[in-house]
């Protein structure tokens, strides 16, 4: 038998190099190191996780913190209603288009460096966005921010998967859900306060992320130690370009069709036809690439395919819920932006609590499918109940209905990624995670555009009907494309706007309920496998979890495992020679 690397030809093993102080590890710490793919104890994992969650928080809050600042931004930079839309859409498009690229890079390069690179890109985009002097300039730098957000949204989950075995990953995924909830709630509130601070204004919304990102960078540099993947590098530049271009064309079409140009128009033909053509060519390129950005072999795995389908459906619910609630509370009920943000607390609170509770339960038992089923049922139930609300519905009832949706999202979103990761080969961990996140973003972006168009249509029809019933002309609210300010309208007209948005939002919630049903069907057909208690090495790829320590000592855990197996086969003592 040929001895593994690190053992001499004579067969007697050398002593394994240990990190300073590791001989003093307790039995529990040694067990934790053996269970961790990166050889980390729970305390070391939590330290690294704090940096990852800070990075994730700062990227997520970038989208929500500008919500209440947008009217001031558009006014100061003399922008248009189109600019208003693109302030949000630009970041979302860039995030969606680059997510699979970041995921593939994570399977080829040092993941710690990639996380820090994405964080650096985001910080650079934020700084430049705060210095913008025109809406065009700001939108361009929002794209740069989106590239960084796409990297962080994919790489944080990949880094967690590289540190933590699937069986233990559930409770840590709960922290991701809680981070999402906190950023969703705090963003609009913080943004609303910063805008009114003298000397800061709306530019402070972009500068706020800088000190937090710097702290995250330092923590990651000191604590994050991830497995190093040793393999030949071949980057699929053609596939990356085609996928990004094709997806961007389709998302631009869904974002602008029906508002900036008709659904049946030359622009639709160009964007839709061009996007589909680019993606068709991308599929052909991916079948021939040495290291495809999205390996088509992933779609032979039933768990991954069904997780992708369910994520795309639920992504629409997740991304659209905040938008719908914002319009319902502000335009349907006339609440202030700050109070509107507070009224979404039940939904995001349900998300945070269910993420933590269910994550812990999954880690204890190793079973996850039951929670996916329960979560999709909760989402569907909540959406159906929300379809019954109006501008006069009791806020307690609205909060209960919203909390059901939030709890369902907390039980499903991160755990769909977990299920896909558990069924993937170790060599495809990064691209599997990013593929699920990518389709969730695609579903969210296109779904928000479609549901937004439906809401605009329902509001327009209801507004015209309401104005006529009051004996007012149909054009009292203008051309129907601008968003009215109910506080600046006469009482009867404001009542028409409230009723139109209350009715329109409830109709959109009803229209989105079938998505939960489709997600439930997908989840029911996912194979009910138990989570692995350790991260396997599949596909013959060499994955070497290396831990660098002060003083230069290195522990190679995979080689430790190989040595132990070889010693057992050769009849050599499992303990290294003193």
CSV table of C-alpha atoms in Angstrom, one decimal, residues 64-411:
chain,number,residue,atom,x,y,z
A,64,UNK,CA,-33.5,49.1,2.3
A,65,UNK,CA,-31.8,52.1,3.8
A,66,UNK,CA,-32.3,54.3,0.7
A,67,UNK,CA,-36.1,53.6,0.5
A,68,UNK,CA,-37.1,56.6,2.5
A,69,UNK,CA,-34.3,58.7,1.1
A,70,UNK,CA,-35.3,58.2,-2.6
A,71,UNK,CA,-37.7,61.2,-2.8
A,72,UNK,CA,-35.0,63.5,-1.4
A,73,UNK,CA,-32.3,62.0,-3.7
A,74,UNK,CA,-34.5,62.5,-6.8
A,75,UNK,CA,-35.3,66.0,-5.8
A,76,UNK,CA,-31.7,67.0,-5.1
A,77,UNK,CA,-30.3,65.4,-8.3
A,78,UNK,CA,-33.2,66.6,-10.4
A,79,UNK,CA,-34.1,63.1,-11.5
A,80,UNK,CA,-37.3,61.7,-13.1
A,81,UNK,CA,-39.7,58.9,-12.1
A,82,UNK,CA,-37.7,56.5,-14.3
A,83,UNK,CA,-34.6,57.4,-12.3
A,84,UNK,CA,-36.6,56.5,-9.2
A,85,UNK,CA,-37.2,53.0,-10.5
A,86,UNK,CA,-33.6,52.4,-11.6
A,87,UNK,CA,-32.2,53.4,-8.2
A,88,UNK,CA,-33.5,50.1,-6.9
A,89,UNK,CA,-33.5,48.0,-10.1
A,90,UNK,CA,-29.9,48.7,-11.0
A,91,UNK,CA,-28.6,47.1,-7.8
A,92,UNK,CA,-31.0,44.1,-8.1
A,93,UNK,CA,-30.0,43.5,-11.7
A,94,UNK,CA,-26.3,43.5,-11.0
A,95,UNK,CA,-26.7,41.3,-8.0
A,96,UNK,CA,-28.8,38.7,-9.9
A,97,UNK,CA,-26.6,38.6,-13.0
A,98,UNK,CA,-23.3,38.2,-11.0
A,99,UNK,CA,-24.4,35.7,-8.3
A,100,UNK,CA,-23.7,32.5,-10.4
A,101,UNK,CA,-20.3,34.0,-11.4
A,102,UNK,CA,-19.3,34.5,-7.8
A,103,UNK,CA,-20.4,31.0,-6.9
A,104,UNK,CA,-18.3,29.5,-9.6
A,105,UNK,CA,-15.3,31.5,-8.6
A,106,UNK,CA,-15.7,30.2,-5.1
A,107,UNK,CA,-15.1,26.7,-6.4
A,108,UNK,CA,-11.9,27.8,-8.1
A,109,UNK,CA,-10.2,30.4,-5.9
A,110,UNK,CA,-9.6,31.2,-2.3
A,111,UNK,CA,-13.0,31.8,-0.8
A,112,UNK,CA,-11.8,34.1,2.0
A,113,UNK,CA,-10.1,36.4,-0.6
A,114,UNK,CA,-13.3,36.4,-2.6
A,115,UNK,CA,-15.5,37.4,0.3
A,116,UNK,CA,-13.1,40.3,1.1
A,117,UNK,CA,-13.0,41.3,-2.6
A,118,UNK,CA,-16.8,41.4,-2.8
A,119,UNK,CA,-16.9,43.5,0.4
A,120,UNK,CA,-14.2,45.8,-1.1
A,121,UNK,CA,-16.3,46.3,-4.3
A,122,UNK,CA,-19.4,47.0,-2.3
A,123,UNK,CA,-17.5,49.6,-0.1
A,124,UNK,CA,-16.1,51.3,-3.2
A,125,UNK,CA,-19.5,51.5,-4.9
A,126,UNK,CA,-21.0,52.9,-1.7
A,127,UNK,CA,-18.4,55.6,-1.3
A,128,UNK,CA,-18.7,56.7,-5.0
A,129,UNK,CA,-22.5,56.6,-4.7
A,130,UNK,CA,-22.4,59.0,-1.8
A,131,UNK,CA,-20.2,61.4,-4.0
A,132,UNK,CA,-22.6,61.3,-7.0
A,133,UNK,CA,-23.6,64.5,-8.6
A,134,UNK,CA,-26.3,63.2,-11.0
A,135,UNK,CA,-28.8,60.4,-11.1
A,136,UNK,CA,-27.0,58.7,-14.0
A,137,UNK,CA,-23.8,58.7,-11.9
A,138,UNK,CA,-25.6,57.4,-8.9
A,139,UNK,CA,-27.3,54.6,-10.9
A,140,UNK,CA,-23.9,53.5,-12.3
A,141,UNK,CA,-22.4,53.2,-8.8
A,142,UNK,CA,-25.5,51.4,-7.6
A,143,UNK,CA,-24.6,48.8,-10.2
A,144,UNK,CA,-21.1,48.5,-8.6
A,145,UNK,CA,-22.8,48.1,-5.3
A,146,UNK,CA,-24.9,45.3,-6.8
A,147,UNK,CA,-21.9,43.4,-8.0
A,148,UNK,CA,-20.6,43.4,-4.4
A,149,UNK,CA,-24.0,42.5,-3.0
A,150,UNK,CA,-24.2,39.6,-5.4
A,151,UNK,CA,-20.9,38.3,-4.2
A,152,UNK,CA,-21.6,38.6,-0.5
A,153,UNK,CA,-25.1,37.1,-0.8
A,154,UNK,CA,-23.6,34.0,-2.5
A,155,UNK,CA,-20.2,33.8,-0.8
A,156,UNK,CA,-21.5,34.1,2.8
A,157,UNK,CA,-23.6,31.0,2.5
A,158,UNK,CA,-20.7,29.2,0.7
A,159,UNK,CA,-18.3,30.2,3.5
A,160,UNK,CA,-20.7,28.9,6.1
A,161,UNK,CA,-21.0,25.6,4.2
A,162,UNK,CA,-17.2,25.3,4.0
A,163,UNK,CA,-16.9,25.8,7.8
A,164,UNK,CA,-19.8,23.8,9.1
A,165,UNK,CA,-21.0,20.3,8.3
A,166,UNK,CA,-24.6,20.0,6.9
A,167,UNK,CA,-26.0,18.5,10.1
A,168,UNK,CA,-24.9,21.5,12.1
A,169,UNK,CA,-25.6,24.1,9.4
A,170,UNK,CA,-29.3,24.5,10.2
A,171,UNK,CA,-28.9,26.5,13.4
A,172,UNK,CA,-26.2,28.7,11.8
A,173,UNK,CA,-28.6,29.3,8.8
A,174,UNK,CA,-31.0,30.6,11.3
A,175,UNK,CA,-28.6,33.5,12.0
A,176,UNK,CA,-28.7,34.3,8.3
A,177,UNK,CA,-32.5,34.7,8.5
A,178,UNK,CA,-32.3,36.8,11.6
A,179,UNK,CA,-29.7,39.1,9.9
A,180,UNK,CA,-32.0,39.5,6.9
A,181,UNK,CA,-34.9,40.4,9.2
A,182,UNK,CA,-32.9,43.0,11.2
A,183,UNK,CA,-31.6,44.6,8.0
A,184,UNK,CA,-35.1,44.7,6.5
A,185,UNK,CA,-36.6,46.4,9.6
A,186,UNK,CA,-33.8,48.7,10.5
A,187,UNK,CA,-32.9,49.9,7.0
A,188,UNK,CA,-35.9,52.2,6.3
A,189,UNK,CA,-35.9,53.5,9.9
A,190,UNK,CA,-32.2,54.4,9.9
A,191,UNK,CA,-32.5,55.9,6.4
A,192,UNK,CA,-35.4,58.1,7.5
A,193,UNK,CA,-33.4,59.4,10.4
A,194,UNK,CA,-30.1,60.0,8.6
A,195,UNK,CA,-31.8,62.0,5.8
A,196,UNK,CA,-32.9,64.6,8.3
A,197,UNK,CA,-29.4,65.0,10.0
A,198,UNK,CA,-27.8,68.3,9.1
A,199,UNK,CA,-24.5,67.8,7.2
A,200,UNK,CA,-25.3,64.2,6.2
A,201,UNK,CA,-28.6,64.1,4.3
A,202,UNK,CA,-29.2,61.3,1.9
A,203,UNK,CA,-25.4,60.8,1.2
A,204,UNK,CA,-25.1,59.6,4.8
A,205,UNK,CA,-27.2,56.5,3.8
A,206,UNK,CA,-24.3,55.4,1.6
A,207,UNK,CA,-21.5,56.4,4.0
A,208,UNK,CA,-23.0,54.5,6.9
A,209,UNK,CA,-22.0,51.2,5.5
A,210,UNK,CA,-18.3,52.2,5.4
A,211,UNK,CA,-17.3,51.8,9.1
A,212,UNK,CA,-19.4,48.6,9.4
A,213,UNK,CA,-17.8,47.1,6.3
A,214,UNK,CA,-14.3,48.0,7.6
A,215,UNK,CA,-15.0,46.2,10.9
A,216,UNK,CA,-16.3,43.2,9.0
A,217,UNK,CA,-13.2,43.1,6.9
A,218,UNK,CA,-10.9,43.2,9.9
A,219,UNK,CA,-12.8,40.4,11.7
A,220,UNK,CA,-12.8,38.3,8.6
A,221,UNK,CA,-9.0,38.8,8.1
A,222,UNK,CA,-8.4,37.6,11.7
A,223,UNK,CA,-10.9,34.8,12.1
A,224,UNK,CA,-12.0,33.4,8.8
A,225,UNK,CA,-10.1,30.2,7.8
A,226,UNK,CA,-11.7,28.2,5.0
A,227,UNK,CA,-10.8,25.0,3.2
A,228,UNK,CA,-8.5,25.6,0.3
A,229,UNK,CA,-9.5,23.9,-2.9
A,230,UNK,CA,-6.6,22.6,-5.0
A,231,UNK,CA,-7.5,22.1,-8.6
A,232,UNK,CA,-6.7,23.3,-12.1
A,233,UNK,CA,-8.2,26.7,-12.8
A,234,UNK,CA,-10.1,27.3,-16.1
A,235,UNK,CA,-12.5,30.3,-16.1
A,236,UNK,CA,-15.5,30.3,-18.5
A,237,UNK,CA,-15.4,33.9,-19.6
A,238,UNK,CA,-17.8,33.3,-22.5
A,239,UNK,CA,-20.4,31.6,-20.3
A,240,UNK,CA,-20.2,34.3,-17.7
A,241,UNK,CA,-20.7,37.0,-20.2
A,242,UNK,CA,-23.5,35.3,-22.0
A,243,UNK,CA,-25.4,34.5,-18.8
A,244,UNK,CA,-25.0,38.0,-17.3
A,245,UNK,CA,-26.1,39.6,-20.6
A,246,UNK,CA,-29.1,37.3,-21.2
A,247,UNK,CA,-30.4,37.5,-17.7
A,248,UNK,CA,-30.0,41.3,-17.6
A,249,UNK,CA,-31.9,41.7,-20.9
A,250,UNK,CA,-34.8,39.6,-19.6
A,251,UNK,CA,-34.9,41.4,-16.2
A,252,UNK,CA,-34.8,44.8,-17.9
A,253,UNK,CA,-37.7,43.7,-20.0
A,254,UNK,CA,-39.8,42.6,-17.1
A,255,UNK,CA,-38.9,45.8,-15.2
A,256,UNK,CA,-39.8,48.2,-17.9
A,257,UNK,CA,-42.5,46.5,-20.1
A,258,UNK,CA,-45.9,47.9,-19.5
A,259,UNK,CA,-44.6,51.2,-18.0
A,260,UNK,CA,-41.8,52.6,-20.2
A,261,UNK,CA,-43.0,50.8,-23.3
A,262,UNK,CA,-46.0,48.4,-24.2
A,263,UNK,CA,-45.7,44.7,-23.6
A,264,UNK,CA,-46.3,44.2,-27.4
A,265,UNK,CA,-43.6,46.5,-28.9
A,266,UNK,CA,-40.3,46.5,-30.7
A,267,UNK,CA,-38.5,47.0,-27.4
A,268,UNK,CA,-40.1,43.8,-26.1
A,269,UNK,CA,-39.1,41.8,-29.2
A,270,UNK,CA,-35.5,43.1,-28.9
A,271,UNK,CA,-35.1,42.5,-25.1
A,272,UNK,CA,-37.1,39.3,-24.9
A,273,UNK,CA,-35.8,37.7,-28.1
A,274,UNK,CA,-32.2,38.9,-27.5
A,275,UNK,CA,-32.2,37.6,-23.9
A,276,UNK,CA,-33.6,34.2,-24.8
A,277,UNK,CA,-31.1,33.9,-27.7
A,278,UNK,CA,-28.1,34.8,-25.4
A,279,UNK,CA,-29.2,32.3,-22.8
A,280,UNK,CA,-29.6,29.6,-25.5
A,281,UNK,CA,-26.1,30.2,-26.7
A,282,UNK,CA,-24.9,30.2,-23.1
A,283,UNK,CA,-26.4,26.7,-22.6
A,284,UNK,CA,-24.5,25.5,-25.7
A,285,UNK,CA,-21.3,27.1,-24.4
A,286,UNK,CA,-21.7,25.6,-20.9
A,287,UNK,CA,-21.9,22.1,-22.4
A,288,UNK,CA,-18.4,22.5,-23.9
A,289,UNK,CA,-16.7,24.6,-21.2
A,290,UNK,CA,-14.0,22.9,-19.0
A,291,UNK,CA,-15.3,24.7,-15.9
A,292,UNK,CA,-18.8,26.0,-16.7
A,293,UNK,CA,-20.2,28.8,-14.7
A,294,UNK,CA,-23.4,26.8,-14.1
A,295,UNK,CA,-22.6,23.1,-14.7
A,296,UNK,CA,-25.5,21.5,-16.4
A,297,UNK,CA,-24.9,18.3,-14.5
A,298,UNK,CA,-26.4,20.0,-11.4
A,299,UNK,CA,-29.8,19.8,-13.1
A,300,UNK,CA,-29.6,16.0,-13.2
A,301,UNK,CA,-29.8,16.2,-9.4
A,302,UNK,CA,-33.5,16.1,-8.5
A,303,UNK,CA,-33.0,17.8,-5.1
A,304,UNK,CA,-31.2,20.8,-6.7
A,305,UNK,CA,-33.8,21.2,-9.5
A,306,UNK,CA,-36.7,21.2,-7.1
A,307,UNK,CA,-34.9,23.5,-4.6
A,308,UNK,CA,-34.3,25.9,-7.5
A,309,UNK,CA,-37.9,25.8,-8.6
A,310,UNK,CA,-39.2,26.4,-5.0
A,311,UNK,CA,-36.7,29.2,-4.4
A,312,UNK,CA,-37.7,31.0,-7.6
A,313,UNK,CA,-41.4,30.9,-6.5
A,314,UNK,CA,-40.8,31.9,-3.0
A,315,UNK,CA,-38.3,34.6,-4.1
A,316,UNK,CA,-41.1,36.4,-5.7
A,317,UNK,CA,-43.1,36.4,-2.4
A,318,UNK,CA,-40.0,37.5,-0.4
A,319,UNK,CA,-39.0,40.4,-2.6
A,320,UNK,CA,-42.5,41.6,-3.3
A,321,UNK,CA,-43.9,41.4,0.3
A,322,UNK,CA,-41.9,44.4,1.6
A,323,UNK,CA,-42.9,46.5,-1.5
A,324,UNK,CA,-46.5,45.6,-1.1
A,325,UNK,CA,-46.6,46.3,2.6
A,326,UNK,CA,-44.9,49.6,2.1
A,327,UNK,CA,-47.5,50.8,-0.4
A,328,UNK,CA,-50.4,49.3,1.6
A,329,UNK,CA,-49.4,51.1,4.8
A,330,UNK,CA,-48.4,54.4,3.2
A,331,UNK,CA,-50.8,54.7,0.3
A,332,UNK,CA,-53.6,52.5,1.4
A,333,UNK,CA,-53.7,53.7,5.0
A,334,UNK,CA,-51.9,57.0,4.9
A,335,UNK,CA,-49.2,56.1,7.5
A,336,UNK,CA,-45.8,57.8,7.6
A,337,UNK,CA,-42.7,56.0,6.2
A,338,UNK,CA,-41.2,55.4,9.6
A,339,UNK,CA,-44.4,54.0,11.0
A,340,UNK,CA,-44.8,51.9,7.9
A,341,UNK,CA,-41.4,50.4,8.6
A,342,UNK,CA,-42.4,49.6,12.1
A,343,UNK,CA,-45.6,47.9,10.9
A,344,UNK,CA,-43.6,45.4,9.0
A,345,UNK,CA,-41.9,44.1,12.2
A,346,UNK,CA,-44.4,41.2,12.6
A,347,UNK,CA,-43.5,39.8,9.2
A,348,UNK,CA,-39.7,40.1,9.7
A,349,UNK,CA,-40.0,39.1,13.3
A,350,UNK,CA,-41.8,35.9,12.3
A,351,UNK,CA,-39.0,35.3,9.8
A,352,UNK,CA,-36.2,35.8,12.3
A,353,UNK,CA,-37.8,33.7,15.1
A,354,UNK,CA,-38.7,30.8,12.8
A,355,UNK,CA,-35.2,30.9,11.2
A,356,UNK,CA,-33.6,30.5,14.6
A,357,UNK,CA,-36.0,27.9,16.0
A,358,UNK,CA,-36.2,25.7,12.9
A,359,UNK,CA,-32.5,26.0,12.3
A,360,UNK,CA,-31.8,24.6,15.8
A,361,UNK,CA,-34.3,21.8,15.3
A,362,UNK,CA,-32.8,20.8,12.0
A,363,UNK,CA,-29.3,20.7,13.6
A,364,UNK,CA,-30.6,18.5,16.5
A,365,UNK,CA,-32.4,16.0,14.3
A,366,UNK,CA,-30.9,16.2,10.8
A,367,UNK,CA,-34.4,16.3,9.2
A,368,UNK,CA,-35.5,19.3,7.2
A,369,UNK,CA,-38.2,18.4,4.7
A,370,UNK,CA,-41.0,18.6,7.3
A,371,UNK,CA,-40.1,22.2,7.9
A,372,UNK,CA,-40.1,23.1,4.2
A,373,UNK,CA,-43.5,21.6,3.8
A,374,UNK,CA,-44.8,23.5,6.9
A,375,UNK,CA,-43.2,26.7,5.8
A,376,UNK,CA,-44.7,26.7,2.3
A,377,UNK,CA,-48.2,25.9,3.8
A,378,UNK,CA,-47.8,28.9,6.2
A,379,UNK,CA,-46.8,31.2,3.3
A,380,UNK,CA,-49.8,30.1,1.2
A,381,UNK,CA,-52.2,30.5,4.2
A,382,UNK,CA,-50.8,34.0,5.0
A,383,UNK,CA,-51.1,35.1,1.4
A,384,UNK,CA,-54.7,34.0,1.2
A,385,UNK,CA,-55.6,35.7,4.4
A,386,UNK,CA,-53.8,38.9,3.2
A,387,UNK,CA,-56.0,38.8,0.1
A,388,UNK,CA,-59.0,39.7,2.3
A,389,UNK,CA,-57.6,42.9,3.7
A,390,UNK,CA,-58.7,46.5,2.8
A,391,UNK,CA,-57.8,50.0,3.9
A,392,UNK,CA,-60.0,49.5,7.0
A,393,UNK,CA,-58.8,46.1,8.2
A,394,UNK,CA,-57.7,45.9,11.8
A,395,UNK,CA,-53.9,46.3,12.0
A,396,UNK,CA,-53.7,43.4,14.5
A,397,UNK,CA,-55.2,41.1,11.9
A,398,UNK,CA,-52.9,42.4,9.2
A,399,UNK,CA,-49.9,41.8,11.5
A,400,UNK,CA,-51.0,38.2,12.3
A,401,UNK,CA,-51.4,37.4,8.6
A,402,UNK,CA,-48.0,39.0,7.8
A,403,UNK,CA,-46.3,37.1,10.6
A,404,UNK,CA,-47.5,33.8,9.0
A,405,UNK,CA,-45.8,34.7,5.7
A,406,UNK,CA,-42.7,35.8,7.5
A,407,UNK,CA,-42.5,32.6,9.6
A,408,UNK,CA,-43.0,30.5,6.4
A,409,UNK,CA,-40.2,32.3,4.7
A,410,UNK,CA,-37.9,31.8,7.7
A,411,UNK,CA,-38.6,28.1,7.5
